[in-house]
Amino acid sequence: YPPGSTYKPVIAAAALEEGLITPETTFYCNGTFELGDRVFRCWQAKGHGHVNLHRAIVESCDVYFYHLGKLLGVDRIAKYARAFGLGAPLGIDLPREKGGLIPTKQWKLSRLQESWQMGETISLAIGQGFNLVTPIQIANVYATLANGGTLHRPRIIKQLESLDGHVVKRFEAEPQGVLPVQPQHIKTINQALWGVVNERGGT
């Protein structure tokens, strides 16, 4: 599925780590974002006004993330999305796991024989467009943020026990990598995610 706004923390992490913004960087949202002759809209028709990163995540401001998408470009977005475990199977202990799709310029050229367009990057920045992820991948993105940046292989089975209750086999945590994102940037994003469910205006 396209991940929609659940993808925004990935975009935020990429923009912070690439030094394109700071937590204080502000963009003005009047409800629309113009690119050439196209107009991309925010879910809040009247706009959010001047928004910094914290408010952009708390209120899920689309226009803020359109700006970040334009700054980052599709291939840098893909680099961070893949670091979060998107675009490939995670190796969960269930059959037929899907890998999803994290597009790049080269992917579109190879698959559709067409060049990448900036408008497509704008859509990607709010989790739309060609993006495809699984629910377990998104759960893992948030688990990775919550634990401070270590990507783990998700598991359904914690341990196997005999009929009399003895543990036959225990499956330990399996780290798969560490996000290329500094701890203070992860902390900034996590504080905003706390605000999504606890602050006024949170979505």
XYZ file of N, CA and C in Angstrom:
609
model
N 0.834 -1.197 0.000
C 0.000 0.000 0.000
C 0.874 1.255 0.000
N 0.404 2.350 -0.583
C 1.106 3.630 -0.365
C 1.005 3.986 1.119
N 2.112 4.364 1.763
C 2.094 4.565 3.215
C 1.441 5.860 3.670
N 1.219 6.810 2.752
C 0.618 8.076 3.148
C 1.469 8.795 4.186
N 0.798 9.481 5.102
C 1.507 10.338 6.049
C 2.379 9.576 7.043
N 2.194 8.273 7.176
C 3.085 7.502 8.053
C 4.519 7.526 7.543
N 4.705 7.940 6.286
C 6.032 8.012 5.651
C 6.779 9.293 6.007
N 6.075 10.283 6.531
C 6.677 11.598 6.752
C 7.890 11.584 7.689
N 7.917 10.780 8.760
C 9.135 10.747 9.582
C 10.380 10.290 8.822
N 10.215 9.435 7.830
C 11.352 9.007 7.006
C 11.895 10.215 6.225
N 10.982 11.006 5.667
C 11.374 12.210 4.930
C 12.048 13.209 5.868
N 11.486 13.368 7.065
C 12.060 14.291 8.058
C 13.477 13.869 8.428
N 13.675 12.571 8.668
C 14.996 12.065 9.039
C 16.007 12.331 7.926
N 15.602 12.110 6.685
C 16.493 12.335 5.543
C 16.881 13.808 5.438
N 15.910 14.702 5.563
C 16.186 16.136 5.418
C 17.070 16.656 6.545
N 16.829 16.180 7.767
C 17.671 16.579 8.893
C 19.099 16.075 8.712
N 19.230 14.815 8.373
C 20.561 14.208 8.282
C 21.372 14.780 7.123
N 20.686 15.152 6.050
C 21.381 15.740 4.901
C 21.717 17.209 5.132
N 21.292 17.768 6.262
C 21.598 19.157 6.573
C 20.795 20.158 5.759
N 19.680 19.711 5.187
C 18.851 20.599 4.364
C 17.944 21.478 5.216
N 17.641 21.003 6.422
C 16.824 21.771 7.363
C 17.380 21.570 8.768
N 16.929 22.392 9.688
C 17.107 22.164 11.123
C 15.705 22.035 11.699
N 15.568 21.640 12.963
C 14.221 21.569 13.547
C 13.489 22.916 13.516
N 14.247 24.014 13.435
C 13.633 25.347 13.451
C 13.248 25.849 12.052
N 13.691 25.161 11.013
C 13.376 25.605 9.650
C 11.866 25.691 9.462
N 11.425 26.827 8.938
C 9.990 27.077 8.786
C 9.623 27.257 7.316
N 8.487 26.682 6.932
C 7.891 26.923 5.621
C 6.471 27.437 5.841
N 5.998 28.239 4.894
C 4.647 28.777 5.026
C 3.669 27.919 4.228
N 2.622 27.485 4.897
C 1.581 26.676 4.245
C 0.304 27.494 4.144
N -0.082 27.813 2.896
C -1.369 28.487 2.680
C -2.400 27.517 2.114
N -2.052 26.214 2.168
C -2.966 25.186 1.665
C -2.598 24.653 0.302
N -1.629 25.316 -0.366
C -1.224 24.851 -1.695
C 0.286 24.958 -1.876
N 0.792 24.170 -2.835
C 2.210 24.188 -3.206
C 2.255 24.153 -4.727
N 2.849 25.164 -5.321
C 2.885 25.251 -6.777
C 4.223 24.751 -7.320
N 4.141 23.929 -8.351
C 5.333 23.428 -9.047
C 5.038 23.500 -10.533
N 5.676 24.454 -11.224
C 5.342 24.660 -12.628
C 3.885 25.070 -12.744
N 3.133 24.347 -13.586
C 1.714 24.674 -13.739
C 0.816 23.759 -12.903
N 1.435 22.996 -12.000
C 0.649 22.102 -11.137
C 0.515 22.687 -9.744
N -0.609 22.383 -9.118
C -0.845 22.813 -7.744
C -1.097 21.564 -6.895
N -0.254 21.392 -5.876
C -0.417 20.295 -4.927
C -1.061 20.864 -3.665
N -2.041 20.174 -3.146
C -2.815 20.714 -2.029
C -2.445 20.059 -0.705
N -2.625 20.829 0.359
C -2.499 20.303 1.714
C -3.857 19.756 2.129
N -3.862 18.774 3.023
C -5.144 18.243 3.491
C -5.944 19.329 4.212
N -5.237 20.297 4.800
C -5.888 21.421 5.482
C -6.066 22.528 4.454
N -7.272 22.653 3.901
C -7.508 23.559 2.768
C -7.097 24.997 3.060
N -7.309 25.465 4.283
C -6.964 26.854 4.610
C -5.496 27.017 4.956
N -4.769 25.902 5.021
C -3.343 25.950 5.319
C -3.046 25.914 6.804
N -1.756 25.771 7.117
C -1.290 25.691 8.500
C -0.508 26.923 8.940
N -0.299 27.872 8.014
C 0.493 29.046 8.351
C 1.980 28.716 8.378
N 2.740 29.448 9.192
C 4.178 29.206 9.324
C 4.385 27.962 10.192
N 5.090 26.978 9.647
C 5.216 25.676 10.311
C 6.681 25.261 10.393
N 7.133 24.881 11.593
C 8.462 24.267 11.735
C 8.309 22.751 11.690
N 9.399 22.027 11.832
C 9.340 20.573 11.672
C 8.424 19.921 12.707
N 8.516 20.373 13.952
C 7.683 19.778 15.001
C 6.200 19.908 14.657
N 5.784 21.126 14.314
C 4.371 21.339 13.981
C 3.995 20.607 12.697
N 4.924 20.517 11.762
C 4.630 19.831 10.493
C 4.305 18.367 10.723
N 5.029 17.719 11.648
C 4.748 16.317 11.956
C 3.486 16.203 12.800
N 3.371 17.037 13.826
C 2.205 16.974 14.717
C 0.909 17.161 13.923
N 0.895 18.163 13.034
C -0.320 18.479 12.290
C -0.341 17.849 10.896
N 0.708 17.077 10.556
C 0.811 16.367 9.283
C 0.648 17.305 8.078
N 1.366 18.429 8.115
C 1.265 19.439 7.056
C 1.901 18.938 5.756
N 1.068 18.744 4.737
C 1.571 18.243 3.455
C 2.522 19.230 2.788
N 2.186 20.521 2.837
C 3.002 21.523 2.143
C 4.430 21.532 2.677
N 4.593 21.384 3.986
C 5.945 21.336 4.564
C 6.740 20.192 3.920
N 6.107 19.042 3.797
C 6.819 17.881 3.260
C 6.988 17.943 1.745
N 6.112 18.675 1.049
C 6.368 18.930 -0.374
C 7.697 19.673 -0.526
N 7.915 20.674 0.337
C 9.175 21.422 0.295
C 10.370 20.487 0.531
N 10.238 19.591 1.520
C 11.341 18.668 1.817
C 11.596 17.724 0.650
N 10.536 17.245 0.027
C 10.700 16.375 -1.129
C 11.458 17.054 -2.254
N 11.116 18.319 -2.507
C 11.805 19.075 -3.565
C 13.278 19.257 -3.228
N 13.589 19.508 -1.961
C 14.980 19.668 -1.542
C 15.771 18.362 -1.635
N 15.135 17.260 -1.281
C 15.841 15.972 -1.201
C 16.043 15.315 -2.567
N 14.992 15.264 -3.376
C 15.049 14.503 -4.618
C 14.770 13.030 -4.365
N 14.318 12.335 -5.378
C 13.853 10.957 -5.235
C 14.944 9.992 -4.765
N 16.158 10.132 -5.276
C 17.181 9.140 -4.958
C 17.676 9.252 -3.519
N 17.719 10.462 -2.974
C 18.103 10.592 -1.563
C 16.980 10.082 -0.662
N 15.745 10.310 -1.072
C 14.618 9.752 -0.308
C 14.730 8.231 -0.278
N 15.016 7.638 -1.425
C 15.118 6.178 -1.519
C 16.231 5.637 -0.624
N 17.354 6.347 -0.572
C 18.475 5.908 0.259
C 18.051 5.757 1.718
N 17.338 6.740 2.235
C 16.923 6.679 3.643
C 15.776 5.700 3.847
N 14.852 5.647 2.911
C 13.751 4.693 3.032
C 14.283 3.264 3.132
N 15.287 2.950 2.340
C 15.859 1.603 2.375
C 16.612 1.356 3.671
N 17.225 2.397 4.216
C 17.895 2.242 5.520
C 16.896 1.919 6.625
N 15.651 2.372 6.432
C 14.578 2.066 7.385
C 13.957 0.691 7.133
N 14.473 -0.047 6.156
C 13.967 -1.390 5.889
C 12.854 -1.458 4.870
N 12.618 -0.374 4.151
C 11.559 -0.367 3.142
C 12.125 -0.775 1.781
N 11.255 -1.351 0.952
C 11.661 -1.712 -0.403
C 12.219 -3.108 -0.564
N 12.262 -3.889 0.516
C 12.753 -5.275 0.462
C 12.116 -6.056 1.612
N 11.976 -7.371 1.483
C 11.418 -8.156 2.589
C 12.273 -8.013 3.849
N 11.622 -7.968 4.995
C 12.316 -7.837 6.278
C 12.772 -9.179 6.832
N 12.214 -10.260 6.303
C 12.599 -11.587 6.788
C 11.767 -12.076 7.957
N 10.543 -11.550 8.089
C 9.663 -12.013 9.165
C 9.347 -13.496 8.971
N 9.080 -14.193 10.075
C 8.836 -15.639 10.014
C 7.382 -15.951 9.623
N 7.005 -15.444 8.476
C 5.718 -15.725 7.845
C 5.980 -15.940 6.357
N 5.190 -16.778 5.693
C 5.436 -17.027 4.264
C 4.973 -15.884 3.370
N 5.561 -15.810 2.189
C 5.136 -14.915 1.111
C 5.180 -13.431 1.485
N 6.177 -13.028 2.238
C 6.308 -11.610 2.581
C 6.625 -10.790 1.328
N 5.946 -9.682 1.163
C 6.192 -8.774 0.046
C 7.290 -7.776 0.413
N 8.018 -7.322 -0.598
C 9.085 -6.363 -0.361
C 8.669 -4.919 -0.525
N 7.552 -4.698 -1.240
C 7.124 -3.329 -1.500
C 7.951 -2.681 -2.599
N 7.844 -1.360 -2.707
C 8.546 -0.631 -3.765
C 8.958 0.748 -3.271
N 10.233 1.034 -3.355
C 10.768 2.376 -3.121
C 11.392 2.817 -4.436
N 10.743 3.742 -5.154
C 11.196 4.075 -6.502
C 12.437 4.963 -6.527
N 13.145 4.904 -7.631
C 14.293 5.769 -7.918
C 14.181 6.213 -9.375
N 15.046 7.138 -9.777
C 15.084 7.554 -11.183
C 15.359 6.353 -12.082
N 16.333 5.523 -11.680
C 16.718 4.380 -12.501
C 15.591 3.357 -12.595
N 14.868 3.156 -11.480
C 13.742 2.217 -11.492
C 12.720 2.628 -12.546
N 12.356 3.909 -12.568
C 11.330 4.356 -13.522
C 11.824 4.235 -14.962
N 13.089 4.563 -15.167
C 13.653 4.469 -16.511
C 13.645 3.019 -16.995
N 14.036 2.102 -16.102
C 14.083 0.682 -16.467
C 12.688 0.090 -16.624
N 11.793 0.467 -15.723
C 10.460 -0.146 -15.707
C 9.509 0.475 -16.732
N 9.526 1.803 -16.843
C 8.550 2.487 -17.680
C 9.156 3.185 -18.892
N 10.512 3.135 -18.991
C 11.217 3.825 -20.070
C 10.855 5.314 -20.112
N 10.707 5.906 -18.934
C 10.391 7.329 -18.835
C 11.290 7.977 -17.794
N 11.587 9.262 -18.014
C 12.392 10.005 -17.050
C 11.558 10.372 -15.828
N 12.249 10.513 -14.709
C 11.590 10.902 -13.470
C 11.195 12.380 -13.532
N 10.027 12.711 -12.977
C 9.541 14.081 -12.942
C 9.510 14.603 -11.499
N 9.834 15.875 -11.305
C 9.853 16.447 -9.966
C 8.498 16.330 -9.271
N 7.415 16.453 -10.028
C 6.084 16.317 -9.437
C 5.878 14.964 -8.767
N 6.550 13.942 -9.298
C 6.451 12.606 -8.695
C 7.159 12.565 -7.339
N 8.251 13.332 -7.224
C 8.954 13.420 -5.939
C 8.080 14.117 -4.903
N 7.343 15.140 -5.323
C 6.461 15.865 -4.413
C 5.429 14.903 -3.818
N 4.868 14.049 -4.655
C 3.895 13.052 -4.169
C 4.545 12.039 -3.227
N 5.770 11.629 -3.581
C 6.483 10.668 -2.727
C 6.670 11.199 -1.314
N 6.889 12.504 -1.190
C 7.226 13.105 0.095
C 6.102 12.986 1.121
N 4.868 12.750 0.645
C 3.767 12.508 1.586
C 3.275 11.057 1.482
N 4.166 10.190 0.985
C 3.861 8.757 0.976
C 2.909 8.298 -0.108
N 2.759 9.095 -1.164
C 1.879 8.717 -2.276
C 2.727 8.308 -3.480
N 2.142 8.372 -4.666
C 2.893 8.040 -5.875
C 3.202 6.554 -5.979
N 4.421 6.252 -6.406
C 4.809 4.858 -6.646
C 5.119 4.089 -5.363
N 5.224 4.776 -4.234
C 5.573 4.111 -2.967
C 4.637 2.949 -2.648
N 5.204 1.817 -2.276
C 4.418 0.675 -1.786
C 5.150 0.054 -0.600
N 4.448 -0.077 0.517
C 5.029 -0.700 1.704
C 4.010 -1.649 2.315
N 4.488 -2.513 3.200
C 3.571 -3.407 3.915
C 3.317 -2.861 5.317
N 2.206 -3.239 5.935
C 1.950 -2.795 7.308
C 3.074 -3.163 8.278
N 3.660 -4.350 8.126
C 4.729 -4.749 9.053
C 5.980 -3.893 8.827
N 6.222 -3.464 7.597
C 7.366 -2.578 7.339
C 7.181 -1.238 8.053
N 5.977 -0.675 7.983
C 5.729 0.601 8.660
C 5.809 0.427 10.172
N 5.282 -0.668 10.692
C 5.423 -0.934 12.130
C 6.895 -0.987 12.514
N 7.707 -1.578 11.643
C 9.141 -1.698 11.918
C 9.854 -0.349 11.837
N 9.402 0.530 10.925
C 9.948 1.893 10.853
C 9.777 2.587 12.201
N 8.577 2.473 12.764
C 8.299 3.160 14.022
C 8.990 2.489 15.207
N 9.127 1.169 15.154
C 9.898 0.469 16.199
C 11.358 0.911 16.155
N 11.882 1.109 14.951
C 13.269 1.543 14.780
C 13.481 2.941 15.347
N 12.545 3.845 15.071
C 12.617 5.185 15.658
C 12.513 5.106 17.185
N 11.565 4.301 17.672
C 11.309 4.228 19.117
C 12.512 3.690 19.886
N 13.260 2.745 19.297
C 14.396 2.169 20.037
C 15.687 2.962 19.849
N 15.602 4.067 19.112
C 16.778 4.923 18.960
C 17.564 4.722 17.686
N 17.083 3.836 16.792
C 17.728 3.754 15.487
C 18.277 2.411 15.044
N 17.964 1.332 15.767
C 18.433 0.010 15.352
C 17.308 -0.748 14.649
N 17.572 -1.134 13.404
C 16.602 -1.900 12.622
C 16.720 -3.376 12.982
N 15.604 -3.985 13.399
C 15.584 -5.404 13.748
C 14.738 -6.190 12.751
N 15.055 -7.450 12.635
C 14.179 -8.362 11.890
C 12.949 -8.625 12.759
N 11.749 -8.361 12.264
C 10.561 -8.626 13.074
C 10.271 -10.119 13.168
N 9.701 -10.529 14.289
C 9.381 -11.940 14.485
C 7.982 -12.090 15.050
N 7.315 -13.182 14.675
C 6.041 -13.567 15.278
C 6.304 -14.487 16.473
N 7.246 -15.424 16.298
C 7.523 -16.427 17.336
C 8.668 -15.970 18.227
N 8.398 -15.891 19.532
C 9.431 -15.516 20.495
C 10.211 -16.736 20.960
N 9.488 -17.830 21.253
C 10.175 -19.051 21.686
C 9.294 -20.268 21.447
N 9.940 -21.431 21.391
C 9.262 -22.714 21.275
C 9.363 -23.435 22.609
N 8.245 -24.002 23.046
C 8.225 -24.711 24.329
C 7.725 -26.138 24.138
N 8.197 -27.033 25.007
C 7.706 -28.409 25.022
C 6.341 -28.438 25.710
N 5.671 -29.560 25.633
C 4.345 -29.686 26.240
C 4.363 -29.429 27.746
N 5.485 -29.731 28.387
C 5.559 -29.509 29.840
C 6.085 -28.118 30.193
N 6.196 -27.231 29.185
C 6.524 -25.836 29.466
C 7.987 -25.462 29.422
N 8.878 -26.416 29.120
C 10.289 -26.080 29.011
C 10.592 -25.395 27.677
N 11.443 -24.395 27.722
C 11.817 -23.679 26.505
C 12.772 -24.549 25.685
N 12.348 -24.890 24.481
C 13.158 -25.695 23.576
C 14.092 -24.800 22.765
N 13.559 -23.662 22.324
C 14.360 -22.727 21.552
C 13.819 -21.324 21.762
N 14.754 -20.396 21.976
C 14.373 -18.990 22.116
C 14.981 -18.201 20.958
N 14.176 -17.358 20.352
C 14.646 -16.547 19.233
C 15.033 -15.174 19.758
N 16.308 -14.888 19.729
C 16.802 -13.609 20.238
C 16.612 -12.509 19.184
N 16.710 -11.278 19.631
C 16.619 -10.147 18.717
C 17.712 -10.241 17.657
N 17.354 -9.864 16.435
C 18.309 -9.918 15.326
C 18.462 -8.532 14.699
N 19.415 -7.749 15.189
C 19.654 -6.435 14.572
C 20.070 -6.597 13.112
N 19.502 -5.745 12.260
C 19.809 -5.796 10.832
C 20.634 -4.599 10.372
N 20.780 -3.618 11.257
C 21.534 -2.429 10.883
C 21.155 -1.262 11.766
N 21.871 -0.181 11.600
C 21.625 1.045 12.360
C 21.328 2.168 11.375
N 20.320 2.976 11.689
C 19.967 4.086 10.803
C 21.147 5.045 10.630
N 21.327 5.564 9.415
C 22.361 6.590 9.200
C 21.828 7.968 9.603
N 21.286 8.027 10.823
C 20.643 9.247 11.316
C 21.145 9.502 12.734
N 21.588 10.717 13.011
C 22.141 11.045 14.318
C 21.079 10.959 15.414
N 21.501 10.558 16.631
C 20.549 10.396 17.741
C 19.698 11.633 18.001
N 20.291 12.832 17.875
C 19.487 14.027 18.173
C 18.376 14.237 17.150
N 18.600 13.781 15.918
C 17.556 13.896 14.900
C 16.431 12.898 15.162
N 16.801 11.698 15.587
C 15.780 10.710 15.958
C 14.963 11.226 17.142
N 15.645 11.833 18.111
C 14.948 12.386 19.279
C 13.971 13.484 18.864
N 14.383 14.352 17.963
C 13.511 15.423 17.460
C 12.243 14.850 16.834
N 12.414 13.823 16.008
C 11.269 13.191 15.340
C 10.371 12.500 16.363
N 10.968 11.804 17.315
C 10.166 11.102 18.324
C 9.374 12.064 19.196
N 9.952 13.208 19.515
C 9.212 14.210 20.300
C 7.997 14.707 19.515
N 8.178 14.878 18.201
C 7.060 15.310 17.368
C 6.005 14.212 17.260
N 6.439 12.958 17.164
C 5.481 11.852 17.093
C 4.683 11.728 18.394
N 5.333 12.007 19.528
C 4.611 12.064 20.803
C 3.529 13.137 20.710
N 3.883 14.272 20.097
C 2.944 15.364 19.949
C 1.762 15.035 19.050
N 1.967 14.140 18.095
C 0.872 13.736 17.187
C -0.326 13.238 17.989
N -0.066 12.511 19.063
C -1.167 11.927 19.842
C -1.421 12.634 21.175
N -0.599 13.625 21.517
C -0.746 14.266 22.826
C -0.929 15.781 22.793
N -0.592 16.419 21.671
C -0.675 17.883 21.618
C -1.917 18.355 20.872
N -2.333 19.559 21.197
C -3.460 20.172 20.504
C -3.159 20.250 19.004
N -4.103 19.852 18.202
C -3.912 19.872 16.747
C -3.256 18.625 16.203
N -2.864 17.710 17.084
C -2.224 16.475 16.636
C -3.168 15.628 15.814
N -2.628 15.010 14.800
C -3.465 14.211 13.887
C -3.482 12.738 14.235
